[in-house]
mmCIF file of N, CA and C in Angstrom:
data_model
loop_
_atom_site.group_PDB
_atom_site.id
_atom_site.type_symbol
_atom_site.label_atom_id
_atom_site.label_comp_id
_atom_site.label_asym_id
_atom_site.label_seq_id
_atom_site.Cartn_x
_atom_site.Cartn_y
_atom_site.Cartn_z
ATOM 1 N N MET A 1 -3.667 -17.084 65.938
ATOM 2 C CA MET A 1 -3.302 -16.793 64.571
ATOM 3 C C MET A 1 -3.960 -17.808 63.650
ATOM 4 N N LYS A 2 -4.633 -17.302 62.636
ATOM 5 C CA LYS A 2 -5.319 -18.166 61.686
ATOM 6 C C LYS A 2 -4.390 -18.470 60.515
ATOM 7 N N VAL A 3 -4.274 -19.743 60.189
ATOM 8 C CA VAL A 3 -3.426 -20.174 59.074
ATOM 9 C C VAL A 3 -4.308 -20.958 58.106
ATOM 10 N N SER A 4 -4.352 -20.524 56.867
ATOM 11 C CA SER A 4 -5.235 -21.158 55.888
ATOM 12 C C SER A 4 -4.809 -22.592 55.582
ATOM 13 N N LEU A 5 -5.771 -23.378 55.130
ATOM 14 C CA LEU A 5 -5.459 -24.750 54.722
ATOM 15 C C LEU A 5 -4.451 -24.748 53.579
ATOM 16 N N ALA A 6 -4.618 -23.830 52.643
ATOM 17 C CA ALA A 6 -3.708 -23.767 51.495
ATOM 18 C C ALA A 6 -2.268 -23.529 51.951
ATOM 19 N N SER A 7 -2.079 -22.644 52.917
ATOM 20 C CA SER A 7 -0.707 -22.375 53.367
ATOM 21 C C SER A 7 -0.153 -23.535 54.187
ATOM 22 N N GLN A 8 -1.011 -24.236 54.910
ATOM 23 C CA GLN A 8 -0.558 -25.421 55.642
ATOM 24 C C GLN A 8 -0.102 -26.502 54.667
ATOM 25 N N ILE A 9 -0.889 -26.702 53.617
ATOM 26 C CA ILE A 9 -0.536 -27.691 52.599
ATOM 27 C C ILE A 9 0.769 -27.298 51.914
ATOM 28 N N ALA A 10 0.912 -26.027 51.599
ATOM 29 C CA ALA A 10 2.137 -25.558 50.951
ATOM 30 C C ALA A 10 3.360 -25.793 51.837
ATOM 31 N N ALA A 11 3.219 -25.583 53.121
ATOM 32 C CA ALA A 11 4.341 -25.801 54.043
ATOM 33 C C ALA A 11 4.743 -27.267 54.080
ATOM 34 N N ILE A 12 3.759 -28.142 54.176
ATOM 35 C CA ILE A 12 4.048 -29.580 54.187
ATOM 36 C C ILE A 12 4.671 -30.004 52.863
ATOM 37 N N ASP A 13 4.129 -29.506 51.757
ATOM 38 C CA ASP A 13 4.685 -29.840 50.442
ATOM 39 C C ASP A 13 6.130 -29.357 50.301
ATOM 40 N N ALA A 14 6.426 -28.181 50.843
ATOM 41 C CA ALA A 14 7.793 -27.651 50.775
ATOM 42 C C ALA A 14 8.760 -28.570 51.509
ATOM 43 N N ILE A 15 8.344 -29.083 52.633
ATOM 44 C CA ILE A 15 9.214 -29.975 53.408
ATOM 45 C C ILE A 15 9.366 -31.319 52.706
ATOM 46 N N THR A 16 8.244 -31.899 52.269
ATOM 47 C CA THR A 16 8.311 -33.239 51.678
ATOM 48 C C THR A 16 8.959 -33.243 50.299
ATOM 49 N N SER A 17 8.994 -32.090 49.639
ATOM 50 C CA SER A 17 9.636 -32.035 48.324
ATOM 51 C C SER A 17 11.135 -31.756 48.411
ATOM 52 N N GLY A 18 11.633 -31.562 49.628
ATOM 53 C CA GLY A 18 13.068 -31.380 49.805
ATOM 54 C C GLY A 18 13.538 -29.940 49.818
ATOM 55 N N GLN A 19 12.619 -28.989 49.819
ATOM 56 C CA GLN A 19 13.027 -27.589 49.861
ATOM 57 C C GLN A 19 13.678 -27.221 51.196
ATOM 58 N N PHE A 20 13.332 -27.975 52.232
ATOM 59 C CA PHE A 20 13.914 -27.777 53.559
ATOM 60 C C PHE A 20 14.403 -29.132 54.052
ATOM 61 N N PRO A 21 15.581 -29.183 54.603
ATOM 62 C CA PRO A 21 16.108 -30.469 55.062
ATOM 63 C C PRO A 21 15.375 -30.973 56.310
ATOM 64 N N ILE A 22 15.239 -32.267 56.376
ATOM 65 C CA ILE A 22 14.661 -32.904 57.559
ATOM 66 C C ILE A 22 15.805 -33.543 58.329
ATOM 67 N N VAL A 23 15.953 -33.128 59.556
ATOM 68 C CA VAL A 23 17.007 -33.671 60.403
ATOM 69 C C VAL A 23 16.404 -34.807 61.224
ATOM 70 N N ALA A 24 16.985 -35.973 61.095
ATOM 71 C CA ALA A 24 16.528 -37.135 61.855
ATOM 72 C C ALA A 24 17.745 -37.956 62.237
ATOM 73 N N SER A 25 17.578 -38.772 63.263
ATOM 74 C CA SER A 25 18.714 -39.534 63.771
ATOM 75 C C SER A 25 19.109 -40.703 62.873
ATOM 76 N N SER A 26 18.234 -41.081 61.949
ATOM 77 C CA SER A 26 18.572 -42.168 61.018
ATOM 78 C C SER A 26 17.756 -42.011 59.738
ATOM 79 N N ASN A 27 18.187 -42.711 58.707
ATOM 80 C CA ASN A 27 17.456 -42.675 57.440
ATOM 81 C C ASN A 27 16.048 -43.244 57.583
ATOM 82 N N SER A 28 15.909 -44.286 58.402
ATOM 83 C CA SER A 28 14.585 -44.890 58.571
ATOM 84 C C SER A 28 13.645 -43.932 59.301
ATOM 85 N N LYS A 29 14.152 -43.191 60.271
ATOM 86 C CA LYS A 29 13.308 -42.214 60.965
ATOM 87 C C LYS A 29 12.956 -41.061 60.039
ATOM 88 N N ARG A 30 13.885 -40.671 59.183
ATOM 89 C CA ARG A 30 13.614 -39.611 58.207
ATOM 90 C C ARG A 30 12.538 -40.076 57.227
ATOM 91 N N ALA A 31 12.644 -41.303 56.761
ATOM 92 C CA ALA A 31 11.653 -41.855 55.828
ATOM 93 C C ALA A 31 10.279 -41.934 56.490
ATOM 94 N N LEU A 32 10.250 -42.357 57.756
ATOM 95 C CA LEU A 32 8.982 -42.425 58.480
ATOM 96 C C LEU A 32 8.378 -41.037 58.621
ATOM 97 N N LEU A 33 9.187 -40.059 58.953
ATOM 98 C CA LEU A 33 8.705 -38.692 59.093
ATOM 99 C C LEU A 33 8.150 -38.168 57.765
ATOM 100 N N LEU A 34 8.849 -38.450 56.671
ATOM 101 C CA LEU A 34 8.341 -38.041 55.353
ATOM 102 C C LEU A 34 7.000 -38.705 55.046
ATOM 103 N N ASP A 35 6.881 -39.995 55.346
ATOM 104 C CA ASP A 35 5.611 -40.705 55.136
ATOM 105 C C ASP A 35 4.500 -40.068 55.963
ATOM 106 N N GLN A 36 4.811 -39.754 57.210
ATOM 107 C CA GLN A 36 3.809 -39.147 58.085
ATOM 108 C C GLN A 36 3.389 -37.769 57.568
ATOM 109 N N LEU A 37 4.347 -36.973 57.135
ATOM 110 C CA LEU A 37 4.028 -35.644 56.624
ATOM 111 C C LEU A 37 3.234 -35.714 55.330
ATOM 112 N N GLN A 38 3.522 -36.699 54.489
ATOM 113 C CA GLN A 38 2.741 -36.875 53.264
ATOM 114 C C GLN A 38 1.302 -37.269 53.601
ATOM 115 N N ALA A 39 1.132 -38.060 54.655
ATOM 116 C CA ALA A 39 -0.220 -38.413 55.106
ATOM 117 C C ALA A 39 -0.949 -37.179 55.633
ATOM 118 N N VAL A 40 -0.230 -36.315 56.329
ATOM 119 C CA VAL A 40 -0.817 -35.059 56.804
ATOM 120 C C VAL A 40 -1.290 -34.224 55.617
ATOM 121 N N ALA A 41 -0.468 -34.136 54.589
ATOM 122 C CA ALA A 41 -0.839 -33.362 53.399
ATOM 123 C C ALA A 41 -2.107 -33.927 52.757
ATOM 124 N N LEU A 42 -2.205 -35.241 52.673
ATOM 125 C CA LEU A 42 -3.408 -35.859 52.109
ATOM 126 C C LEU A 42 -4.639 -35.548 52.953
ATOM 127 N N THR A 43 -4.485 -35.587 54.267
ATOM 128 C CA THR A 43 -5.589 -35.271 55.167
ATOM 129 C C THR A 43 -6.019 -33.820 55.002
ATOM 130 N N LEU A 44 -5.047 -32.916 54.938
ATOM 131 C CA LEU A 44 -5.374 -31.505 54.750
ATOM 132 C C LEU A 44 -6.066 -31.263 53.409
ATOM 133 N N ARG A 45 -5.629 -31.956 52.379
ATOM 134 C CA ARG A 45 -6.281 -31.804 51.064
ATOM 135 C C ARG A 45 -7.732 -32.308 51.114
ATOM 136 N N LEU A 46 -7.961 -33.395 51.830
ATOM 137 C CA LEU A 46 -9.310 -33.920 51.995
ATOM 138 C C LEU A 46 -10.182 -32.893 52.719
ATOM 139 N N VAL A 47 -9.666 -32.333 53.789
ATOM 140 C CA VAL A 47 -10.400 -31.309 54.528
ATOM 141 C C VAL A 47 -10.667 -30.101 53.626
ATOM 142 N N GLN A 48 -9.663 -29.705 52.854
ATOM 143 C CA GLN A 48 -9.826 -28.559 51.963
ATOM 144 C C GLN A 48 -10.925 -28.814 50.925
ATOM 145 N N ARG A 49 -10.955 -30.031 50.351
ATOM 146 C CA ARG A 49 -11.971 -30.370 49.350
ATOM 147 C C ARG A 49 -13.381 -30.329 49.938
ATOM 148 N N HIS A 50 -13.498 -30.677 51.209
ATOM 149 C CA HIS A 50 -14.810 -30.784 51.849
ATOM 150 C C HIS A 50 -15.033 -29.698 52.905
ATOM 151 N N GLU A 51 -14.262 -28.637 52.820
ATOM 152 C CA GLU A 51 -14.325 -27.583 53.831
ATOM 153 C C GLU A 51 -15.736 -27.021 54.002
ATOM 154 N N ALA A 52 -16.415 -26.734 52.916
ATOM 155 C CA ALA A 52 -17.753 -26.150 53.014
ATOM 156 C C ALA A 52 -18.717 -27.098 53.732
ATOM 157 N N GLU A 53 -18.659 -28.379 53.397
ATOM 158 C CA GLU A 53 -19.538 -29.352 54.052
ATOM 159 C C GLU A 53 -19.204 -29.510 55.522
ATOM 160 N N ILE A 54 -17.915 -29.514 55.853
ATOM 161 C CA ILE A 54 -17.485 -29.644 57.245
ATOM 162 C C ILE A 54 -17.973 -28.441 58.054
ATOM 163 N N ARG A 55 -17.782 -27.245 57.494
ATOM 164 C CA ARG A 55 -18.236 -26.031 58.193
ATOM 165 C C ARG A 55 -19.757 -26.029 58.364
ATOM 166 N N ALA A 56 -20.479 -26.474 57.333
ATOM 167 C CA ALA A 56 -21.943 -26.531 57.428
ATOM 168 C C ALA A 56 -22.374 -27.511 58.506
ATOM 169 N N ALA A 57 -21.730 -28.657 58.593
ATOM 170 C CA ALA A 57 -22.075 -29.647 59.611
ATOM 171 C C ALA A 57 -21.795 -29.113 61.008
ATOM 172 N N ILE A 58 -20.689 -28.404 61.171
ATOM 173 C CA ILE A 58 -20.362 -27.824 62.482
ATOM 174 C C ILE A 58 -21.365 -26.746 62.833
ATOM 175 N N ASP A 59 -21.683 -25.892 61.870
ATOM 176 C CA ASP A 59 -22.679 -24.837 62.121
ATOM 177 C C ASP A 59 -24.044 -25.425 62.465
ATOM 178 N N ALA A 60 -24.433 -26.488 61.768
ATOM 179 C CA ALA A 60 -25.718 -27.138 62.047
ATOM 180 C C ALA A 60 -25.727 -27.722 63.447
ATOM 181 N N LYS A 61 -24.619 -28.303 63.849
ATOM 182 C CA LYS A 61 -24.529 -28.884 65.188
ATOM 183 C C LYS A 61 -24.603 -27.793 66.245
ATOM 184 N N LYS A 62 -23.945 -26.680 65.997
ATOM 185 C CA LYS A 62 -24.007 -25.555 66.944
ATOM 186 C C LYS A 62 -25.429 -25.025 67.037
ATOM 187 N N GLY A 63 -26.121 -24.981 65.919
ATOM 188 C CA GLY A 63 -27.496 -24.473 65.891
ATOM 189 C C GLY A 63 -28.480 -25.378 66.605
ATOM 190 N N SER A 64 -28.179 -26.658 66.732
ATOM 191 C CA SER A 64 -29.106 -27.594 67.363
ATOM 192 C C SER A 64 -28.907 -27.674 68.864
ATOM 193 N N ARG A 65 -27.922 -26.987 69.393
ATOM 194 C CA ARG A 65 -27.697 -26.992 70.853
ATOM 195 C C ARG A 65 -28.720 -26.096 71.530
ATOM 196 N N PRO A 66 -29.130 -26.509 72.713
ATOM 197 C CA PRO A 66 -30.129 -25.698 73.456
ATOM 198 C C PRO A 66 -29.567 -24.370 73.919
#
């Protein structure tokens, strides 16, 4: 199943903005999980911004294989 970058980002944003509760054994673990998910969102946004270049680099690498 293919899931777009935009929908992945939206899902992470929904969780980190409090639309869905995060169940964790402690407040510190919940805070760590939120920090980690926010980092995931930043990574996905970076990939989204550079998606065309990333795809071109992958295609070029595939084309150079024997």
